[in-house]
Structure formats: C-alpha cells, structure tokens
Tab-separated table of C-alpha atoms and ligand atoms in Angstrom:
chain	number	residue	atom	x	y	z
F	198	MET	CA	38.072	-42.111	-48.470
F	199	LYS	CA	34.386	-42.661	-49.250
F	200	ARG	CA	32.332	-43.947	-46.365
F	201	ASN	CA	30.414	-47.145	-46.955
F	202	TYR	CA	26.709	-47.100	-46.037
F	203	ASN	CA	24.745	-50.223	-45.231
F	204	ILE	CA	21.021	-49.761	-45.637
F	205	ALA	CA	18.307	-52.146	-44.444
F	206	VAL	CA	14.843	-51.956	-46.014
F	207	LEU	CA	12.228	-53.643	-43.845
F	208	ASP	CA	9.342	-54.874	-45.981
F	209	LEU	CA	6.111	-55.101	-43.954
F	210	ASN	CA	3.855	-55.838	-46.909
F	211	ALA	CA	3.379	-59.487	-45.933
F	212	GLY	CA	3.894	-60.594	-49.523
F	213	GLN	CA	1.239	-58.267	-51.023
F	214	THR	CA	2.393	-56.629	-54.229
F	215	ASN	CA	2.464	-52.889	-53.971
F	216	GLU	CA	4.063	-49.789	-55.392
F	217	GLY	CA	5.649	-48.714	-52.102
F	218	MET	CA	8.554	-51.152	-52.197
F	219	ARG	CA	9.400	-50.263	-55.800
F	220	CYS	CA	9.497	-46.586	-54.800
F	221	ILE	CA	11.587	-47.162	-51.661
F	222	LYS	CA	14.111	-49.232	-53.638
F	223	LYS	CA	14.226	-46.586	-56.349
F	224	LEU	CA	15.007	-43.830	-53.820
F	225	VAL	CA	17.644	-45.938	-52.050
F	226	GLU	CA	19.263	-46.842	-55.385
F	227	GLN	CA	19.290	-43.186	-56.441
F	228	PHE	CA	20.984	-42.295	-53.165
F	229	LEU	CA	23.598	-45.044	-53.505
F	230	SER	CA	24.333	-44.160	-57.122
F	231	GLN	CA	25.684	-40.719	-56.196
F	232	GLU	CA	29.329	-40.306	-56.989
F	233	ASP	CA	30.484	-39.583	-53.454
F	234	ILE	CA	28.452	-42.404	-51.852
F	235	ASN	CA	29.445	-46.044	-51.464
F	236	GLY	CA	27.060	-48.623	-50.159
F	237	GLN	CA	24.503	-51.355	-50.559
F	238	TYR	CA	21.061	-52.288	-49.343
F	239	THR	CA	19.315	-55.449	-48.211
F	240	VAL	CA	15.566	-56.088	-48.104
F	241	PHE	CA	14.133	-57.956	-45.104
F	242	GLU	CA	10.803	-59.777	-45.471
F	243	VAL	CA	9.596	-59.016	-41.938
F	244	ARG	CA	6.093	-60.449	-41.697
F	245	ASN	CA	6.125	-63.549	-43.898
F	246	ALA	CA	9.676	-64.716	-43.385
F	247	THR	CA	10.318	-63.203	-39.924
F	248	GLU	CA	13.504	-61.591	-41.226
F	249	LEU	CA	14.932	-58.663	-39.289
F	250	PRO	CA	18.255	-56.902	-39.554
F	251	ASP	CA	20.842	-57.077	-36.823
F	252	ILE	CA	21.200	-53.379	-36.099
F	253	ALA	CA	24.955	-53.723	-35.625
F	254	ASN	CA	25.343	-54.453	-39.350
F	255	TYR	CA	23.417	-51.464	-40.770
F	256	ASP	CA	23.499	-47.673	-40.488
F	257	ILE	CA	20.232	-46.640	-42.104
F	258	PHE	CA	16.828	-48.331	-41.966
F	259	ILE	CA	13.623	-47.697	-43.911
F	260	SER	CA	10.582	-49.613	-42.704
F	261	SER	CA	7.661	-49.837	-45.154
F	262	GLY	CA	3.902	-49.634	-44.955
F	263	GLY	CA	1.820	-52.763	-44.971
F	264	PRO	CA	-1.698	-54.198	-45.013
F	265	GLY	CA	-4.064	-55.121	-42.192
F	266	ALA	CA	-4.722	-53.945	-38.660
F	267	PRO	CA	-1.629	-52.607	-36.927
F	268	PHE	CA	-2.689	-54.129	-33.622
F	269	ILE	CA	-0.338	-56.199	-31.558
F	270	ALA	CA	-1.251	-59.862	-31.967
F	271	ASP	CA	1.799	-61.428	-30.325
F	272	GLU	CA	3.129	-62.848	-33.529
F	273	LYS	CA	6.780	-63.769	-33.610
F	274	TRP	CA	7.718	-61.103	-36.150
F	275	GLU	CA	6.070	-58.415	-33.998
F	276	LYS	CA	8.173	-59.270	-30.972
F	277	LEU	CA	11.296	-59.143	-33.090
F	278	TYR	CA	10.164	-55.922	-34.756
F	279	PHE	CA	9.580	-54.199	-31.412
F	280	ALA	CA	12.936	-55.473	-30.142
F	281	PHE	CA	14.473	-53.963	-33.274
F	282	LEU	CA	12.822	-50.564	-32.592
F	283	ASP	CA	14.031	-50.608	-28.979
F	284	ALA	CA	17.521	-51.667	-30.018
F	285	ALA	CA	17.817	-48.691	-32.395
F	286	LEU	CA	16.661	-46.333	-29.661
F	287	ALA	CA	18.990	-47.841	-27.041
F	288	HIS	CA	21.946	-47.805	-29.424
F	289	ASN	CA	21.444	-44.107	-30.146
F	290	GLU	CA	21.418	-43.260	-26.445
F	291	GLN	CA	24.835	-44.839	-26.059
F	292	TYR	CA	26.885	-44.359	-29.200
F	293	GLN	CA	28.071	-41.589	-31.492
F	294	ASN	CA	27.549	-43.560	-34.721
F	295	LYS	CA	23.770	-43.355	-34.735
F	296	LYS	CA	21.195	-45.661	-36.328
F	297	HIS	CA	18.908	-43.684	-38.628
F	298	LEU	CA	15.381	-44.978	-39.015
F	299	PHE	CA	12.473	-43.893	-41.229
F	300	LEU	CA	9.080	-45.471	-40.491
F	301	ILE	CA	6.282	-45.453	-43.064
F	302	CYS	CA	2.536	-45.882	-42.398
F	303	HIS	CA	2.065	-49.382	-40.918
F	304	SER	CA	5.531	-49.187	-39.342
F	305	PHE	CA	4.715	-45.744	-37.960
F	306	GLN	CA	1.440	-46.963	-36.453
F	307	LEU	CA	3.213	-49.936	-34.834
F	308	ALA	CA	5.895	-47.682	-33.339
F	309	CYS	CA	3.247	-45.321	-31.890
F	310	LEU	CA	1.529	-48.302	-30.268
F	311	HIS	CA	4.706	-49.971	-29.045
F	312	TRP	CA	6.078	-46.810	-27.467
F	313	ASP	CA	2.563	-45.986	-26.230
F	314	LEU	CA	2.585	-42.446	-27.585
F	315	ALA	CA	-0.944	-42.359	-29.032
F	316	LYS	CA	-3.978	-44.478	-29.770
F	317	VAL	CA	-4.483	-46.301	-33.026
F	318	ASN	CA	-7.993	-47.131	-34.174
F	319	LYS	CA	-9.962	-47.898	-37.298
F	320	ARG	CA	-11.137	-44.998	-39.431
F	321	LYS	CA	-14.802	-44.680	-40.293
F	322	SER	CA	-13.767	-45.287	-43.884
F	323	THR	CA	-10.633	-45.987	-45.881
F	324	SER	CA	-8.491	-42.985	-46.718
F	325	PHE	CA	-7.038	-43.275	-50.196
F	326	GLY	CA	-5.733	-40.653	-52.580
F	327	VAL	CA	-3.621	-37.524	-52.732
F	328	MET	CA	-4.279	-35.456	-49.616
F	329	PRO	CA	-3.146	-32.149	-48.157
F	330	ILE	CA	-1.048	-32.579	-45.007
F	331	HIS	CA	-0.835	-29.686	-42.574
F	332	LYS	CA	2.364	-28.924	-40.683
F	333	THR	CA	2.093	-28.184	-36.962
F	334	LYS	CA	4.227	-25.476	-35.351
F	335	ASP	CA	7.005	-28.044	-34.807
F	336	GLY	CA	6.590	-29.185	-38.390
F	337	LEU	CA	7.458	-25.718	-39.653
F	338	THR	CA	11.091	-26.186	-38.608
F	339	GLU	CA	11.368	-29.910	-39.426
F	340	PRO	CA	14.427	-30.399	-41.700
F	341	LEU	CA	12.796	-33.244	-43.661
F	342	PHE	CA	9.946	-30.884	-44.621
F	343	GLU	CA	12.238	-28.150	-45.890
F	344	GLY	CA	11.005	-26.934	-49.243
F	345	LEU	CA	7.515	-28.397	-48.748
F	346	LYS	CA	4.601	-25.975	-48.611
F	347	ASN	CA	2.042	-25.834	-45.828
F	348	PRO	CA	-0.080	-27.775	-46.526
F	349	PHE	CA	1.931	-30.093	-48.738
F	350	PHE	CA	0.547	-33.031	-50.710
F	351	ALA	CA	1.131	-36.718	-50.110
F	352	VAL	CA	-0.405	-40.081	-50.887
F	353	ASP	CA	-2.566	-41.478	-48.114
F	354	SER	CA	-3.633	-45.129	-48.107
F	355	ARG	CA	-4.963	-46.586	-44.895
F	356	ASP	CA	-7.873	-47.919	-42.865
F	357	TYR	CA	-6.385	-47.103	-39.470
F	358	GLN	CA	-5.270	-43.893	-37.789
F	359	VAL	CA	-3.008	-42.544	-35.079
F	360	VAL	CA	-5.127	-40.348	-32.790
F	361	LYS	CA	-5.327	-39.122	-29.184
F	362	PRO	CA	-1.642	-38.353	-28.774
F	363	LYS	CA	-0.388	-38.833	-25.210
F	364	TYR	CA	1.287	-35.460	-24.763
F	365	ASN	CA	3.016	-36.299	-21.446
F	366	LYS	CA	4.547	-39.427	-22.880
F	367	LEU	CA	5.547	-37.671	-26.077
F	368	GLU	CA	7.333	-35.024	-24.064
F	369	LYS	CA	9.158	-37.561	-21.895
F	370	PHE	CA	10.153	-39.468	-25.017
F	371	GLY	CA	11.408	-36.264	-26.647
F	372	ALA	CA	9.048	-36.769	-29.578
F	373	LYS	CA	7.280	-34.075	-31.583
F	374	ILE	CA	4.111	-34.151	-33.689
F	375	LEU	CA	4.951	-32.598	-37.043
F	376	CYS	CA	1.747	-32.657	-39.051
F	377	LYS	CA	-1.904	-33.591	-39.065
F	378	GLU	CA	-4.414	-34.789	-41.593
F	379	LYS	CA	-6.491	-32.416	-43.663
F	380	ILE	CA	-8.789	-29.842	-42.070
F	381	ARG	CA	-12.416	-30.926	-42.345
F	382	PRO	CA	-14.440	-28.064	-40.838
F	383	HIS	CA	-17.786	-29.804	-41.222
F	384	ILE	CA	-16.750	-33.190	-39.890
F	385	PRO	CA	-16.606	-33.479	-36.096
F	386	LEU	CA	-13.779	-36.046	-36.117
F	387	GLU	CA	-10.320	-35.731	-34.648
F	388	ARG	CA	-7.607	-35.072	-37.230
F	389	ALA	CA	-5.089	-37.909	-37.194
F	390	VAL	CA	-1.412	-37.434	-36.421
F	391	MET	CA	0.452	-37.760	-39.727
F	392	ALA	CA	4.118	-37.575	-38.670
F	393	ILE	CA	6.236	-37.706	-35.541
F	394	ARG	CA	9.900	-37.008	-35.016
F	395	PHE	CA	10.608	-39.633	-32.336
F	396	SER	CA	14.226	-38.540	-31.864
F	397	GLN	CA	17.089	-36.881	-33.727
F	398	GLU	CA	17.481	-40.062	-35.781
F	399	ILE	CA	14.072	-41.758	-35.727
F	400	PHE	CA	11.277	-40.330	-37.841
F	401	GLY	CA	7.865	-41.643	-38.868
F	402	VAL	CA	4.982	-40.715	-41.179
F	403	GLN	CA	1.508	-42.112	-41.651
F	404	PHE	CA	1.355	-41.115	-45.329
F	405	HIS	CA	3.543	-42.337	-48.208
F	406	PRO	CA	6.407	-39.973	-49.016
F	407	GLU	CA	7.948	-42.684	-51.213
F	408	ALA	CA	4.978	-42.611	-53.641
F	409	ASP	CA	5.638	-41.415	-57.186
F	410	SER	CA	3.231	-40.396	-59.939
F	411	GLU	CA	3.848	-43.611	-61.923
F	412	GLY	CA	2.719	-45.802	-59.011
F	413	MET	CA	-0.250	-43.623	-58.162
F	414	LEU	CA	-1.388	-43.620	-61.782
F	415	LYS	CA	-1.382	-47.424	-61.705
F	416	TYR	CA	-3.614	-47.367	-58.609
F	417	PHE	CA	-5.968	-44.765	-60.086
F	418	ASN	CA	-6.398	-46.984	-63.127
F	419	ARG	CA	-7.657	-49.810	-60.936
F	420	GLU	CA	-11.448	-49.935	-60.734
F	421	ASP	CA	-11.502	-50.624	-56.960
F	422	LYS	CA	-9.224	-47.699	-56.123
F	423	LYS	CA	-10.956	-45.357	-58.557
F	424	SER	CA	-14.399	-46.079	-57.133
F	425	LEU	CA	-13.060	-45.678	-53.580
F	426	VAL	CA	-11.886	-42.141	-54.325
F	427	ILE	CA	-15.100	-41.291	-56.186
F	428	LYS	CA	-17.217	-42.682	-53.339
F	429	HIS	CA	-15.531	-40.518	-50.718
F	430	HIS	CA	-14.480	-37.438	-52.662
F	431	GLY	CA	-16.635	-37.324	-55.793
F	432	LYS	CA	-15.782	-37.524	-59.491
F	433	LYS	CA	-14.448	-34.000	-59.688
F	434	LYS	CA	-11.912	-34.594	-56.926
F	435	PHE	CA	-10.824	-37.837	-58.556
F	436	GLN	CA	-10.247	-36.013	-61.870
F	437	ASN	CA	-8.383	-33.333	-59.965
F	438	MET	CA	-6.079	-35.869	-58.239
F	439	LEU	CA	-5.434	-37.542	-61.580
F	440	GLU	CA	-4.702	-34.323	-63.445
F	441	HIS	CA	-2.273	-33.049	-60.830
F	442	LEU	CA	-0.308	-36.266	-60.276
F	443	GLU	CA	2.675	-35.016	-62.218
F	444	ASP	CA	2.689	-31.445	-60.900
F	445	GLU	CA	6.174	-30.647	-59.682
F	446	ASP	CA	4.863	-29.073	-56.468
F	447	LYS	CA	2.631	-31.916	-55.209
F	448	ILE	CA	3.463	-35.622	-54.654
F	449	VAL	CA	6.476	-35.340	-56.960
F	450	LYS	CA	7.913	-32.726	-54.601
F	451	THR	CA	7.199	-34.833	-51.500
F	452	HIS	CA	8.778	-37.887	-53.194
F	453	LYS	CA	11.878	-35.911	-54.136
F	454	THR	CA	12.188	-34.196	-50.762
F	455	MET	CA	11.515	-36.314	-47.690
F	456	ILE	CA	13.314	-39.646	-48.090
F	457	PRO	CA	16.208	-38.152	-50.113
F	458	THR	CA	16.719	-35.526	-47.363
F	459	PHE	CA	16.515	-38.227	-44.680
F	460	LEU	CA	19.197	-40.284	-46.481
F	461	LYS	CA	21.402	-37.259	-47.092
F	462	ARG	CA	21.246	-36.112	-43.477
F	463	ALA	CA	21.827	-39.651	-42.166
F	464	ALA	CA	24.899	-39.982	-44.390
F	465	LEU	CA	26.254	-36.654	-43.232
F	466	SER	CA	25.735	-37.508	-39.568
F	467	LEU	CA	27.436	-40.900	-40.023
F	468	LYS	CA	30.348	-39.331	-41.861
F	469	GLU	CA	30.809	-36.787	-39.088
F	470	SER	CA	30.564	-39.428	-36.344
F	471	LYS	CA	33.561	-41.181	-37.927
F	472	LEU	CA	35.595	-38.057	-37.338
F	473	LEU	CA	34.722	-37.893	-33.636
F	474	PRO	CA	36.777	-39.649	-30.994
F	475	ILE	CA	34.746	-42.568	-29.562
G	601	LIG	N1	-0.406	-48.185	-46.181
G	601	LIG	C1	-0.282	-48.665	-44.987
G	601	LIG	O1	0.805	-48.964	-44.486
G	601	LIG	C2	-1.558	-48.910	-44.239
G	601	LIG	C3	-1.352	-49.118	-42.771
G	601	LIG	C4	-2.454	-49.905	-42.103
G	601	LIG	N2	-2.446	-51.266	-42.545
G	601	LIG	C5	-3.783	-49.208	-42.333
G	601	LIG	O2	-4.599	-49.691	-43.064
G	601	LIG	O3	-4.019	-48.150	-41.762
C-alpha cells in the first residue's frame, strides 16, 4: 500500500508577493506527483493570519523565507511559531514517526535565535544575487548536499545574517554548521553561517534552495534588484549572474537537489517508521 504524506508549507512572507512560494509549491507538487507517492499539502499564512499547523496532522514541513527583521517582537504568531518549532523537536525525541522540517532564510534565522545557537544581526548591506556557498567539513558529508560542488551556487536575498555561532550550545543541541558564505579575503567581516543541521530531521538554510532560474530572471529584470547587484558587485558580475542562471551546475542544480532530496529522505524515513513496532 502507498503511504500517504501530509505536507505543511508555512508561508512567512507576510502577504508580500515573491517567487519563493511559487518555487516551494512547485517542488512539493513535483514530489507528490510521483507514481509511488500519495499525499497532499496545505499552505499556512503564518504572519498575517496567525495560521500554524497542528504537528500531529502533518509529517513534513517546509517553512519559507520572509521580509523584515527576524527579531523577536512578541507578536502572537511568533509565540505560536516558536511553540511549533519546539513541538517538532519534542515529538522527535519521543516517537519513531518523525516530523521532518526544512527551514528557509527568515525561518532559519528565527530558529537560530529561538534556540539561541548564534547571533543574528543586520548586514552592512543587502545581499542579493547568485552566490557561492562553501561547505564546512561537516557539510562535506551532508546528505542534502550530495551531488553539489564545493562551493556550490545558490540565491541569496537578505539584509540580516546568522553570525557568532555558540559552539557549546550547538554541540549540546546536536547541531552542525554545514556551510558558510563566500570567502572575501579583503573584507575583514565574519562569514555568516549559511546552513545548520539542527537534528536528524530538522534542517535549515539561510539561502534559497527553492529558487529557480525563471524566478531569478524575473528579479534580475526589476530595476531595483538589478541596480542592487550592480551597486555591490559591478556590471560584469551582474551580466555573469544573468548569463549563468540556466547553467545545469549552478542554481538549477541546487534547486533540483536540496529540497527534492529532503522530501525523498523524509518519505523514506516515514515509510520505514511504519514498519517498526511502536
Ligand atoms: N529572504 C529572506 O527570508 C530574508 C530574511 C530576512 N528578512 C533578512 O532580510 O535577512
């Protein structure tokens, strides 16, 4: 019998239109359309409508990026969001049928703050574009990075950054830093943490592995985004990002690798847990 998978997509975009949600839905739909997979997904409007999934009803969760400062402002949705993160963690400590969670950008920053694993502060300037991401030693054996080069390429789009990792806390938590932002030999700034494996089932990235070339092309055609890249990286780099958007080994590869592998591995783990005695 086919197992049925319930997927929750947590939308943290606070109503702002963006390409991320289209890409996440596309990847989830591709996963669910496979012949040996049965399932459905529900989108939760976390920030504007204070909607959050009851973790008992879902197996797999993808939590999106979103605008604004990721600082805790005691809003109602934040309390519920942090309770949701803790519930997933607590569930996994107790039960065989795990809850699988993928955190993107804003969600990742919030989780780092909530679990107090690093600092989050404002960057000197916005980071936007296609960037190289460098695997750490732990990143070299990360299953969700399998097939990705070192460095690999991903879309970055943020004003804030996860820095100053708290190594003692990370170790106690059982979390591992998997990659860092690009090497800038002439800039005396700390390189931000770009991904953490929080546990066997909970994974987070500060970049956008969901991004596809279609969405990025739309952004690059916008005057504000174009001038942002040119301001920080120059015209040549902008042309370079544009020309290589559809290369099979850059963001296309990251898009086709990370979230699909996360979904595949989550499905496999859930299928196997069904076979285990409770
Ligand atoms: N794309 C995102 O999720 C951005 C995260 C956060 N709002 C930042 O600016 O850093």
